[in-house]
Coordinates of C-alpha atoms in Angstrom, one line a residue:
Chain A
M1 CA 36.7 -24.2 33.4
Q2 CA 38.1 -25.3 30.0
Q3 CA 39.0 -21.7 29.2
A4 CA 40.6 -21.2 32.6
L5 CA 42.7 -24.4 32.1
H6 CA 43.8 -23.3 28.7
R7 CA 44.8 -19.9 30.0
A8 CA 46.7 -21.6 32.8
A9 CA 48.4 -23.9 30.3
A10 CA 49.4 -20.9 28.2
A11 CA 50.8 -19.0 31.1
W12 CA 52.7 -22.2 32.3
A13 CA 54.2 -22.6 28.8
I14 CA 55.3 -19.0 28.7
L15 CA 57.0 -19.5 32.1
G16 CA 58.7 -22.5 30.5
G17 CA 59.8 -20.1 27.7
V18 CA 61.2 -17.7 30.3
L19 CA 63.3 -20.6 31.6
L20 CA 64.6 -21.1 28.1
F21 CA 65.5 -17.5 28.0
A22 CA 67.4 -18.0 31.3
I23 CA 69.3 -20.8 29.6
V24 CA 70.1 -18.4 26.8
G25 CA 71.3 -15.8 29.3
V26 CA 73.6 -18.2 31.1
T27 CA 74.9 -19.7 27.9
V28 CA 75.7 -16.3 26.4
T29 CA 77.5 -15.2 29.6
N30 CA 79.5 -18.4 29.5
V31 CA 80.4 -18.0 25.9
A32 CA 81.3 -14.4 26.5
A33 CA 83.5 -15.4 29.4
F34 CA 85.3 -18.0 27.3
T35 CA 85.9 -15.5 24.6
L36 CA 87.2 -12.9 27.1
D37 CA 89.4 -15.6 28.6
R38 CA 91.0 -16.1 25.2
I39 CA 91.6 -12.4 24.8
A40 CA 92.7 -11.9 28.4
G41 CA 95.0 -14.9 28.0
L42 CA 97.0 -12.8 25.5
V43 CA 97.9 -10.4 28.3
G44 CA 98.3 -13.1 30.9
R45 CA 95.0 -12.7 32.7
D46 CA 92.2 -15.3 33.4
V47 CA 88.5 -14.9 33.1
T48 CA 86.6 -18.0 34.2
G49 CA 83.5 -19.4 32.6
L50 CA 80.6 -20.5 34.7
P51 CA 81.4 -23.7 36.5
G52 CA 78.7 -26.4 36.1
Y53 CA 77.2 -24.7 33.1
E54 CA 76.1 -28.0 31.5
D55 CA 74.6 -29.0 34.8
F56 CA 72.5 -25.9 35.0
V57 CA 71.2 -26.3 31.4
R58 CA 70.3 -29.9 32.1
L59 CA 68.3 -29.1 35.2
A60 CA 66.7 -26.0 33.7
V61 CA 65.7 -27.7 30.4
S62 CA 64.2 -30.7 32.3
S63 CA 61.7 -28.3 33.9
A64 CA 61.2 -26.1 30.8
A65 CA 60.5 -29.1 28.5
L66 CA 57.8 -30.6 30.6
M67 CA 56.2 -27.2 31.1
L68 CA 55.4 -27.0 27.4
F69 CA 53.3 -30.2 27.4
P70 CA 50.0 -28.9 28.7
Y71 CA 49.9 -26.0 26.3
C72 CA 50.8 -28.3 23.4
Q73 CA 47.8 -30.4 24.4
A74 CA 45.5 -27.4 24.6
R75 CA 46.5 -26.5 21.0
R76 CA 46.1 -30.1 20.0
G77 CA 49.7 -29.9 18.9
H78 CA 50.7 -33.6 19.5
V79 CA 51.0 -34.9 16.0
A80 CA 49.0 -37.8 14.6
V81 CA 48.7 -39.5 11.3
D82 CA 45.7 -38.1 9.5
I83 CA 45.6 -40.1 6.3
L84 CA 43.1 -42.9 7.1
A85 CA 41.0 -40.8 9.4
E86 CA 40.4 -38.1 6.8
T87 CA 39.7 -40.4 3.9
V88 CA 37.8 -43.6 4.7
M89 CA 36.9 -43.5 8.3
P90 CA 33.3 -42.7 9.2
R91 CA 32.9 -39.5 11.2
R92 CA 31.3 -41.2 14.2
L93 CA 34.1 -43.8 14.6
Q94 CA 36.6 -40.9 14.2
R95 CA 35.0 -39.0 17.1
V96 CA 34.8 -42.1 19.3
L97 CA 38.5 -42.9 18.7
D98 CA 39.5 -39.3 19.3
T99 CA 37.7 -39.3 22.6
L100 CA 39.4 -42.6 23.5
W101 CA 42.9 -41.3 22.7
Q102 CA 42.2 -38.2 24.8
L103 CA 41.2 -40.3 27.8
L104 CA 44.3 -42.4 27.3
I105 CA 46.4 -39.2 27.4
V106 CA 44.7 -38.3 30.7
A107 CA 45.5 -41.8 32.1
L108 CA 49.1 -41.6 30.9
A109 CA 49.6 -38.1 32.4
V110 CA 48.2 -39.2 35.7
F111 CA 50.3 -42.4 35.7
L112 CA 53.4 -40.5 34.9
A113 CA 52.7 -37.8 37.6
W114 CA 52.2 -40.6 40.2
K115 CA 55.4 -42.4 39.2
M116 CA 57.4 -39.2 39.0
T117 CA 56.2 -38.2 42.5
L118 CA 57.6 -41.6 43.7
G119 CA 60.7 -40.8 41.8
M120 CA 61.0 -37.5 43.5
L121 CA 60.6 -39.0 46.9
E122 CA 63.4 -41.5 46.2
T123 CA 65.6 -38.8 44.8
Y124 CA 65.0 -36.8 48.0
A125 CA 65.7 -39.8 50.2
D126 CA 68.9 -40.6 48.3
H127 CA 70.1 -37.0 48.6
A128 CA 70.9 -37.1 44.9
L129 CA 73.0 -34.1 43.8
S130 CA 73.8 -32.8 40.4
R131 CA 77.3 -33.8 39.2
V132 CA 79.2 -30.5 39.2
L133 CA 77.0 -27.9 40.9
G134 CA 76.1 -30.2 43.7
W135 CA 72.5 -28.9 43.7
P136 CA 69.9 -31.3 45.1
V137 CA 68.0 -32.8 42.1
W138 CA 64.6 -33.5 43.7
P139 CA 63.2 -29.9 43.5
F140 CA 63.6 -30.0 39.7
Y141 CA 61.0 -32.8 39.6
L142 CA 58.3 -30.4 41.0
P143 CA 57.7 -28.3 37.9
G144 CA 57.5 -31.6 35.9
I145 CA 55.0 -33.1 38.2
G146 CA 52.9 -29.9 38.1
S147 CA 53.1 -30.0 34.3
L148 CA 51.8 -33.6 34.2
V149 CA 48.9 -32.8 36.5
L150 CA 48.0 -29.7 34.4
W151 CA 48.4 -31.8 31.2
A152 CA 45.9 -34.4 32.5
A153 CA 43.5 -31.6 33.5
V154 CA 43.6 -29.9 30.1
A155 CA 43.2 -33.2 28.2
L156 CA 40.2 -34.1 30.5
A157 CA 38.5 -30.8 30.0
D158 CA 38.9 -31.1 26.3
V159 CA 37.3 -34.5 26.1
R160 CA 33.9 -33.0 25.5
P161 CA 33.8 -31.4 22.1
G162 CA 33.4 -27.6 21.9
R163 CA 36.5 -25.8 21.0
V164 CA 38.1 -23.0 22.9
E165 CA 40.7 -20.7 21.6
A166 CA 44.0 -21.3 23.4
Chain B
M1 CA 62.0 -66.9 15.8
G2 CA 61.2 -67.1 19.5
A3 CA 58.1 -66.0 21.3
L4 CA 59.7 -62.7 22.4
E5 CA 60.7 -61.7 18.9
A6 CA 57.2 -62.5 17.7
I7 CA 55.8 -60.2 20.3
G8 CA 58.2 -57.5 19.2
I9 CA 57.1 -57.9 15.6
G10 CA 53.4 -57.9 16.7
G11 CA 54.0 -54.8 18.7
L12 CA 55.4 -53.1 15.6
A13 CA 52.3 -54.0 13.7
V14 CA 50.0 -52.8 16.5
L15 CA 51.9 -49.5 16.5
F16 CA 51.3 -48.9 12.8
G17 CA 47.7 -49.9 13.3
L18 CA 47.2 -47.4 16.1
L19 CA 48.9 -44.7 14.1
A20 CA 46.5 -45.3 11.2
L21 CA 43.7 -44.8 13.7
R22 CA 45.0 -41.4 14.4
M23 CA 46.4 -42.0 17.8
P24 CA 48.9 -39.3 18.7
V25 CA 52.3 -40.6 17.7
G26 CA 53.9 -40.1 21.2
L27 CA 51.0 -41.8 22.9
A28 CA 51.0 -44.7 20.5
M29 CA 54.7 -45.3 21.1
V30 CA 54.2 -45.2 24.9
A31 CA 51.1 -47.4 24.8
V32 CA 52.8 -50.1 22.6
G33 CA 55.9 -49.9 24.8
I34 CA 54.0 -50.5 28.0
G35 CA 51.5 -53.0 26.5
G36 CA 54.3 -54.9 24.8
N37 CA 56.3 -55.2 28.0
Y38 CA 53.2 -56.6 29.7
A39 CA 52.9 -59.2 26.9
L40 CA 56.6 -60.0 27.3
S41 CA 56.1 -60.6 31.0
L42 CA 53.4 -63.1 30.3
A43 CA 55.5 -65.0 27.8
A44 CA 58.7 -64.9 29.8
P45 CA 58.2 -64.8 33.6
Y46 CA 61.7 -63.5 34.3
L47 CA 60.8 -60.2 32.4
R48 CA 58.7 -59.0 35.3
F49 CA 56.2 -56.2 34.7
G50 CA 56.2 -54.5 38.2
P51 CA 59.9 -53.6 38.2
Y52 CA 59.6 -52.5 34.6
L53 CA 56.9 -50.0 35.6
D54 CA 59.2 -48.6 38.3
Q55 CA 61.4 -47.3 35.5
F56 CA 58.8 -44.6 35.0
K57 CA 59.8 -43.0 38.2
T58 CA 62.8 -41.5 36.5
L59 CA 62.4 -42.3 32.8
L60 CA 60.5 -39.1 31.8
W61 CA 62.7 -36.8 33.8
G62 CA 65.8 -38.6 32.6
T63 CA 64.7 -38.2 29.0
V64 CA 64.1 -34.4 29.2
A65 CA 67.1 -33.6 31.5
N66 CA 69.5 -33.9 28.6
Y67 CA 72.1 -31.3 27.7
D68 CA 72.4 -32.3 24.1
L69 CA 68.6 -32.2 23.6
S70 CA 68.4 -28.6 24.9
V71 CA 69.4 -27.5 21.5
V72 CA 66.0 -28.5 20.2
P73 CA 63.7 -26.1 22.0
L74 CA 66.3 -23.3 21.6
F75 CA 66.5 -23.7 17.8
V76 CA 62.7 -23.9 17.6
L77 CA 62.4 -20.7 19.6
M78 CA 65.0 -19.0 17.4
G79 CA 63.0 -19.9 14.3
Y80 CA 59.8 -18.5 15.6
L81 CA 61.5 -15.4 16.9
A82 CA 63.1 -14.8 13.5
S83 CA 59.7 -15.3 11.9
E84 CA 58.0 -12.8 14.3
A85 CA 60.8 -10.3 13.7
N86 CA 60.1 -10.5 10.0
L87 CA 63.6 -11.8 9.3
S88 CA 62.1 -14.3 6.8
R89 CA 60.8 -11.4 4.8
D90 CA 64.1 -9.5 5.0
L91 CA 65.9 -12.7 3.9
F92 CA 63.7 -13.2 0.9
R93 CA 63.8 -9.6 -0.2
G94 CA 67.5 -9.4 0.2
V95 CA 68.2 -12.6 -1.8
N96 CA 65.8 -11.3 -4.3
A97 CA 67.8 -8.1 -4.7
L98 CA 70.8 -10.3 -5.5
F99 CA 69.1 -12.8 -7.9
G100 CA 66.1 -10.8 -9.1
R101 CA 67.7 -9.6 -12.3
M102 CA 67.7 -13.1 -13.9
R103 CA 64.6 -14.5 -15.5
G104 CA 63.1 -16.8 -12.8
G105 CA 65.3 -15.0 -10.3
V106 CA 62.5 -14.3 -7.8
A107 CA 61.7 -18.1 -7.7
M108 CA 65.4 -18.8 -7.1
A109 CA 65.4 -16.2 -4.4
A110 CA 62.5 -18.0 -2.8
V111 CA 64.4 -21.3 -2.9
G112 CA 67.5 -19.7 -1.5
A113 CA 65.5 -18.0 1.3
C114 CA 63.7 -21.3 2.0
A115 CA 67.1 -23.0 2.4
G116 CA 68.4 -20.3 4.8
F117 CA 65.3 -20.1 6.9
G118 CA 64.7 -23.8 6.9
A119 CA 68.2 -24.4 8.1
V120 CA 67.6 -22.2 11.1
C121 CA 64.1 -23.1 11.9
G122 CA 64.5 -26.8 11.4
S123 CA 61.0 -27.7 10.4
S124 CA 60.0 -28.2 6.7
L125 CA 56.4 -27.4 7.4
A126 CA 57.1 -24.2 9.2
T127 CA 59.5 -23.2 6.4
A128 CA 57.0 -23.8 3.7
S129 CA 54.3 -21.9 5.5
T130 CA 56.5 -18.9 6.5
M131 CA 58.2 -18.5 3.2
G132 CA 55.0 -19.2 1.4
R133 CA 53.4 -16.4 3.2
V134 CA 56.3 -14.1 2.4
A135 CA 57.2 -15.0 -1.2
L136 CA 54.0 -16.3 -2.7
P137 CA 52.3 -12.9 -3.0
E138 CA 55.4 -11.5 -4.6
L139 CA 55.7 -14.3 -7.1
R140 CA 52.0 -14.0 -8.0
R141 CA 52.1 -10.2 -8.3
L142 CA 55.0 -10.5 -10.7
D143 CA 52.9 -12.9 -12.8
Y144 CA 55.0 -16.1 -12.3
H145 CA 53.2 -19.2 -13.5
P146 CA 51.3 -20.6 -10.5
R147 CA 52.8 -24.0 -11.2
L148 CA 56.4 -22.7 -10.9
A149 CA 55.6 -20.3 -8.0
T150 CA 53.8 -22.9 -5.8
G151 CA 56.2 -25.8 -6.9
S152 CA 59.3 -24.0 -5.9
L153 CA 58.0 -23.0 -2.5
A154 CA 56.6 -26.5 -1.6
A155 CA 59.9 -28.1 -2.7
G156 CA 62.0 -25.4 -1.1
G157 CA 60.6 -26.3 2.3
V158 CA 62.4 -29.7 2.2
L159 CA 65.8 -28.0 1.9
G160 CA 66.2 -27.1 5.5
I161 CA 66.5 -30.6 7.0
L162 CA 70.0 -31.1 5.8
I163 CA 71.4 -27.7 6.3
P164 CA 72.9 -27.3 9.8
P165 CA 71.5 -26.6 12.4
S166 CA 68.7 -29.1 11.7
V167 CA 66.7 -30.4 14.6
A168 CA 66.2 -33.7 12.7
L169 CA 70.0 -34.2 12.4
V170 CA 70.4 -33.6 16.1
I171 CA 67.8 -36.2 16.9
Y172 CA 69.2 -38.8 14.5
A173 CA 72.6 -38.2 16.0
I174 CA 71.3 -38.7 19.5
I175 CA 69.5 -42.0 18.6
V176 CA 72.4 -43.7 16.9
E177 CA 74.9 -42.1 19.2
A178 CA 76.8 -40.3 16.5
S179 CA 78.6 -37.0 17.0
I180 CA 76.2 -34.1 16.3
I181 CA 79.1 -32.1 14.8
D182 CA 80.1 -34.9 12.4
M183 CA 76.5 -35.1 11.2
F184 CA 76.4 -31.3 10.6
Q185 CA 79.6 -31.5 8.7
A186 CA 78.5 -34.4 6.6
A187 CA 75.3 -32.6 5.7
V188 CA 77.0 -29.5 4.3
I189 CA 77.8 -30.8 0.8
P190 CA 74.6 -32.8 0.2
G191 CA 72.6 -29.7 1.4
A192 CA 74.4 -27.4 -1.0
V193 CA 74.0 -29.8 -3.8
A194 CA 70.2 -29.7 -3.3
V195 CA 70.1 -25.9 -3.3
L196 CA 72.1 -25.9 -6.6
F197 CA 69.9 -28.5 -8.1
F198 CA 66.7 -26.7 -7.3
M199 CA 68.1 -23.4 -8.7
A200 CA 69.1 -25.3 -11.8
V201 CA 65.6 -26.7 -12.2
I202 CA 64.2 -23.2 -12.1
A203 CA 66.8 -21.9 -14.6
L204 CA 66.1 -24.8 -16.9
T205 CA 62.4 -24.4 -16.7
V206 CA 62.4 -20.8 -17.6
R207 CA 64.9 -21.5 -20.4
L208 CA 62.7 -24.1 -21.9
K209 CA 59.4 -22.3 -21.3
P210 CA 60.0 -18.6 -20.9
S211 CA 56.3 -18.1 -20.4
M212 CA 56.6 -19.6 -16.9
A213 CA 58.3 -16.5 -15.5
P214 CA 58.1 -12.9 -16.4
A215 CA 61.0 -11.0 -17.9
A216 CA 63.0 -9.7 -15.0
V217 CA 62.5 -6.1 -14.1
A218 CA 65.3 -4.2 -12.5
M219 CA 64.5 -3.1 -8.9
E220 CA 64.5 0.6 -8.0
P221 CA 68.0 1.3 -6.9
A222 CA 66.8 2.7 -3.6
A223 CA 64.6 -0.3 -2.9
R224 CA 67.4 -2.6 -3.9
R225 CA 69.9 -0.9 -1.6
A226 CA 67.4 -1.0 1.3
A227 CA 66.8 -4.7 0.7
L228 CA 70.5 -5.5 0.6
L229 CA 71.1 -3.4 3.7
R230 CA 68.5 -5.4 5.6
L231 CA 69.9 -8.7 4.3
I232 CA 73.3 -8.1 6.0
P233 CA 72.4 -8.6 9.6
V234 CA 70.1 -11.6 8.8
L235 CA 72.8 -13.2 6.7
T236 CA 75.4 -12.5 9.4
I237 CA 73.4 -14.2 12.1
F238 CA 72.3 -17.2 10.0
A239 CA 75.6 -17.7 8.2
A240 CA 77.5 -17.5 11.5
I241 CA 75.4 -20.3 12.9
I242 CA 75.4 -22.4 9.7
V243 CA 79.1 -22.1 9.0
G244 CA 80.2 -22.3 12.6
L245 CA 78.3 -25.5 13.2
G246 CA 79.1 -26.9 9.8
L247 CA 82.8 -26.4 10.4
G248 CA 82.6 -27.5 14.0
L249 CA 83.8 -24.1 15.4
F250 CA 81.3 -24.3 18.2
T251 CA 78.9 -26.8 19.7
P252 CA 75.2 -26.9 19.1
T253 CA 73.7 -25.6 22.4
P254 CA 75.9 -22.5 22.7
A255 CA 75.3 -21.8 19.0
A256 CA 71.5 -22.1 19.5
A257 CA 71.5 -19.9 22.6
V258 CA 73.7 -17.2 21.0
G259 CA 71.4 -17.4 18.0
V260 CA 68.3 -16.8 20.1
F261 CA 70.1 -13.9 21.8
A262 CA 71.2 -12.4 18.5
V263 CA 67.7 -12.6 16.9
L264 CA 66.1 -11.2 20.0
A265 CA 68.5 -8.3 20.3
Y266 CA 68.3 -7.5 16.6
G267 CA 64.5 -7.7 16.6
L268 CA 64.4 -5.3 19.6
V269 CA 66.8 -2.9 17.8
L270 CA 64.5 -3.0 14.7
R271 CA 61.7 -2.1 17.1
A272 CA 63.2 1.3 17.4
F273 CA 62.5 1.7 13.6
G274 CA 58.9 0.6 13.9
D275 CA 59.6 -2.9 12.7
G276 CA 60.9 -6.1 14.4
L277 CA 59.8 -7.8 17.6
T278 CA 56.9 -6.6 19.7
G279 CA 56.0 -7.8 23.1
A280 CA 53.0 -9.6 21.7
G281 CA 55.3 -11.1 19.0
I282 CA 57.6 -12.5 21.6
V283 CA 54.7 -14.1 23.5
R284 CA 53.4 -15.6 20.2
A285 CA 56.9 -17.0 19.5
L286 CA 57.1 -18.5 23.0
K287 CA 53.6 -20.1 22.6
D288 CA 54.3 -21.5 19.1
S289 CA 57.6 -22.9 20.1
A290 CA 55.9 -24.5 23.2
V291 CA 53.6 -26.4 20.8
T292 CA 56.4 -27.5 18.5
S293 CA 58.9 -28.4 21.2
G294 CA 56.3 -30.1 23.4
M295 CA 55.3 -32.3 20.5
I296 CA 59.0 -33.2 19.8
Y297 CA 59.7 -34.0 23.5
F298 CA 56.6 -36.2 23.8
I299 CA 57.7 -38.2 20.7
L300 CA 61.2 -38.5 22.1
F301 CA 59.9 -39.9 25.3
G302 CA 57.7 -42.3 23.3
A303 CA 60.8 -43.4 21.4
E304 CA 62.6 -44.0 24.7
V305 CA 59.7 -46.3 25.9
L306 CA 59.5 -48.1 22.6
K307 CA 63.2 -48.7 22.5
G308 CA 62.9 -50.4 25.9
F309 CA 60.3 -52.7 24.5
F310 CA 62.1 -53.6 21.3
T311 CA 65.4 -54.2 23.2
R312 CA 63.7 -56.5 25.8
A313 CA 62.0 -58.4 22.9
G314 CA 65.4 -58.8 21.3
L315 CA 64.1 -57.4 18.1
P316 CA 67.2 -55.6 16.7
E317 CA 69.3 -58.8 17.2
A318 CA 66.7 -60.9 15.6
L319 CA 66.4 -58.7 12.5
A320 CA 70.1 -58.5 12.2
E321 CA 70.4 -62.3 12.4
W322 CA 67.7 -62.7 9.9
A323 CA 69.4 -60.3 7.5
S324 CA 72.7 -62.1 7.8
V325 CA 71.2 -65.6 7.5
T326 CA 69.3 -64.9 4.4
G327 CA 72.4 -63.4 2.9
M328 CA 70.6 -60.7 0.9
D329 CA 72.7 -58.3 -1.0
A330 CA 73.6 -55.4 1.3
W331 CA 72.8 -52.7 -1.3
L332 CA 69.5 -54.2 -2.1
V333 CA 68.6 -54.1 1.6
L334 CA 69.7 -50.5 1.8
I335 CA 67.6 -49.5 -1.2
A336 CA 64.6 -51.3 0.1
V337 CA 65.0 -49.4 3.4
L338 CA 65.2 -46.1 1.6
A339 CA 62.1 -47.0 -0.5
L340 CA 60.2 -47.9 2.7
L341 CA 61.2 -44.5 4.2
I342 CA 59.9 -42.6 1.1
L343 CA 56.6 -44.6 1.4
L344 CA 56.2 -44.0 5.1
G345 CA 57.1 -40.3 4.5
C346 CA 53.9 -39.9 2.6
F347 CA 51.9 -40.5 5.7
M348 CA 54.0 -39.5 8.7
D349 CA 56.0 -36.4 9.6
S350 CA 59.7 -36.8 9.4
L351 CA 60.7 -36.6 13.1
S352 CA 58.2 -39.3 14.2
M353 CA 59.4 -41.4 11.4
I354 CA 63.0 -41.2 12.3
L355 CA 62.2 -42.0 15.9
V356 CA 59.9 -44.9 15.1
V357 CA 61.9 -46.5 12.3
V358 CA 65.6 -45.8 12.9
P359 CA 66.0 -47.5 16.3
F360 CA 65.3 -51.0 14.8
L361 CA 66.6 -50.4 11.2
W362 CA 69.9 -49.1 12.3
P363 CA 71.1 -52.3 14.2
T364 CA 70.1 -54.3 11.2
L365 CA 72.3 -52.3 8.9
V366 CA 75.2 -52.5 11.4
A367 CA 74.8 -56.3 11.4
I368 CA 74.8 -56.5 7.6
N369 CA 77.8 -54.3 7.4
G370 CA 79.7 -56.7 9.7
G371 CA 79.1 -55.4 13.2
D372 CA 80.1 -52.4 15.2
Y373 CA 83.8 -52.7 14.6
A374 CA 83.7 -53.5 10.8
V375 CA 86.6 -52.1 8.9
A376 CA 86.3 -50.6 5.4
E377 CA 88.1 -53.5 3.6
T378 CA 85.8 -56.3 4.7
A379 CA 82.5 -54.4 5.4
A380 CA 79.5 -55.1 3.1
F381 CA 79.1 -51.4 2.3
G382 CA 82.8 -50.8 1.9
M383 CA 83.1 -48.5 4.9
A384 CA 83.6 -48.6 8.6
T385 CA 80.4 -48.7 10.7
T386 CA 81.2 -45.2 12.1
D387 CA 81.1 -43.9 8.6
L388 CA 78.0 -45.9 7.7
K389 CA 76.2 -44.2 10.6
I390 CA 76.8 -40.8 9.1
W391 CA 76.2 -41.8 5.5
F392 CA 73.0 -43.6 6.3
G393 CA 71.7 -40.8 8.4
I394 CA 72.1 -38.3 5.6
L395 CA 70.5 -40.6 3.1
A396 CA 67.6 -41.4 5.5
L397 CA 66.9 -37.7 6.2
V398 CA 66.9 -36.8 2.5
V399 CA 64.4 -39.5 1.6
V400 CA 62.3 -38.9 4.7
E401 CA 61.7 -35.3 3.5
L402 CA 60.7 -36.5 0.0
G403 CA 57.5 -37.8 1.4
L404 CA 56.5 -34.2 2.1
I405 CA 56.2 -33.5 -1.6
T406 CA 55.0 -36.9 -2.8
P407 CA 51.3 -37.5 -3.6
P408 CA 48.8 -38.3 -2.2
V409 CA 49.6 -36.6 1.1
G410 CA 52.5 -34.3 0.6
M411 CA 52.2 -32.0 3.7
N412 CA 54.2 -29.2 2.2
V413 CA 51.9 -29.2 -0.9
F414 CA 48.9 -28.9 1.4
I415 CA 50.4 -26.0 3.2
I416 CA 51.1 -24.1 0.0
S417 CA 47.7 -25.0 -1.3
A418 CA 46.1 -23.5 1.8
L419 CA 47.9 -20.2 1.0
A420 CA 47.2 -20.2 -2.7
H421 CA 43.4 -21.0 -2.8
D422 CA 43.1 -20.5 -6.6
V423 CA 45.7 -23.0 -7.6
P424 CA 44.4 -26.6 -7.8
M425 CA 46.4 -29.2 -5.9
K426 CA 47.1 -31.1 -9.1
E427 CA 48.8 -28.0 -10.5
I428 CA 51.1 -27.7 -7.4
F429 CA 52.0 -31.4 -7.6
R430 CA 52.9 -30.9 -11.3
G431 CA 55.0 -27.9 -10.3
V432 CA 56.8 -30.0 -7.6
L433 CA 57.5 -32.9 -10.1
P434 CA 60.8 -31.6 -11.6
F435 CA 62.1 -30.9 -8.1
F436 CA 61.2 -34.4 -7.0
G437 CA 63.1 -35.6 -10.1
V438 CA 66.4 -33.9 -9.0
E439 CA 65.9 -35.1 -5.5
I440 CA 65.9 -38.7 -6.7
L441 CA 69.0 -37.9 -8.7
R442 CA 70.6 -36.5 -5.5
V443 CA 69.8 -39.7 -3.6
A444 CA 71.4 -41.7 -6.4
L445 CA 74.5 -39.5 -6.3
L446 CA 74.8 -39.8 -2.5
L447 CA 74.4 -43.5 -2.8
A448 CA 77.0 -43.9 -5.6
F449 CA 79.5 -41.4 -4.1
P450 CA 79.6 -41.7 -0.3
A451 CA 82.6 -39.3 -0.4
L452 CA 80.1 -36.5 -1.0
T453 CA 78.9 -37.1 2.5
L454 CA 82.0 -38.4 4.3
A455 CA 84.7 -36.2 2.8
L456 CA 84.1 -33.1 4.9
P457 CA 83.9 -34.7 8.4
Q458 CA 87.0 -36.7 7.6
L459 CA 88.8 -33.7 6.3
L460 CA 87.9 -31.5 9.3
S461 CA 88.5 -34.1 11.9
G462 CA 92.0 -34.5 10.4

């Protein structure tokens, strides 16, 4: 179960990475169009950039960013301050605390998933649209909500010690 | 001080307590933010808790759906791709072909490569570990003294934070609402000063103690030519980004995206010659950047929640008022703040520190300086608040990084020590010491001559 969740988290993060590549592709196209426009301007022609480019980046990165969370959890990548724990704190206390923090992460992820779902429903009811492109905003909440659920699942599966390679 | 401010201060204390108990930084910030708001709602019934919780419907999404922040995962991805494509190795070998003929030249090349790679990848720890892996074997093979070899690499890792495009600079600019471009421009001269100082330390060390470094051997002409040839594309990509951002020719997100594209394309071209990016390498880069970016985004969200708590508690205003009532000397406060940052830097990583500390320190400094609209003639620091924002940011980032090479924790030293098993930690700290010395000198210079920081943005903005 743990292993399967870690694999899912890794695949989900790579999907987020592919979204980042999409941002790269759109941005490079946009930059190229602006450059061409400058050149074409010399001979009196117009090449237009992509309208609503910043809008697209904003929406895409909102999904991509949250899709990285579960895998970061699987690799225990969320930074903490080690100094006290590694020097003076007894091993057992350390383990108890680590378990406690892990459970708090689960609680936080579930809480955020629940609130964000409510947020999505409101955004849907309000027909909120992105500023320039006019795309509905609510579908972009979905990958985020999925990420939070997966985040909670990964953290919960990792509560019991016993490490799995991510 | 009212009850609300007391809760604010208490929250701050609880935050540091939780951090000491190894609670993940982002989680601790969110927990104190939510818990603190609950305490506030008990103390002041008009600060109702239910409506506060409703913010979370959109707060997380609103934090990550940010165009300016998109530059963070992109630069992180570019750094890991560059590392997977072995560009860090090409950079070191090429710079080495340039400098290698001096005594101590290979160590200087390592520092130069650290600066270049650190600028692009934006994380001191990743720089120390990448360049350590590339340069340390070479330095040891050539019989450099372990102290000099490990010291230059551990210290070299801190150079990246100030050289644009630095992720830390972007994040500072976003918190205090400064222009990212202004910050990049301001960082150019202080960053260059550091590189020069570090190289001078190495030159001086080998001048005083020639036994620290071997006599330079000329490289084989063919090898040298090959190294220089491979340096050209790397240098072109990195320099285009650094100079372009430094001079404000383009904005950060396009620069980062074009950078990712260029590194990817070049890595795939190299693939044709049996080097460069493999499919597995790209997947590894994606996974590693997921870990780094996920961590940064979580802390950013934590900072957002924490800021909501501090603001509702009225903490920034209270601190500012306290600072103005006690009438402490402005410079004394600033130096105390910097000393505090160095101290905290020994225990925390720089990004979390900036995000925890700057949101409540910055308003205090503004109040001391004479408010948001202070003009240079009457301000306590002798500069307008917009300039103070830039100047303080650069100073803060420099000292934040110092913690990475300060005993007892010094994360960079740990990383290098993990790569050089046979060199005792004490020896690495001794090697770092002269670099630490010139860093203090640099902070003093930046404090004494704000023009070093402010001249370039003022010049370029006209």
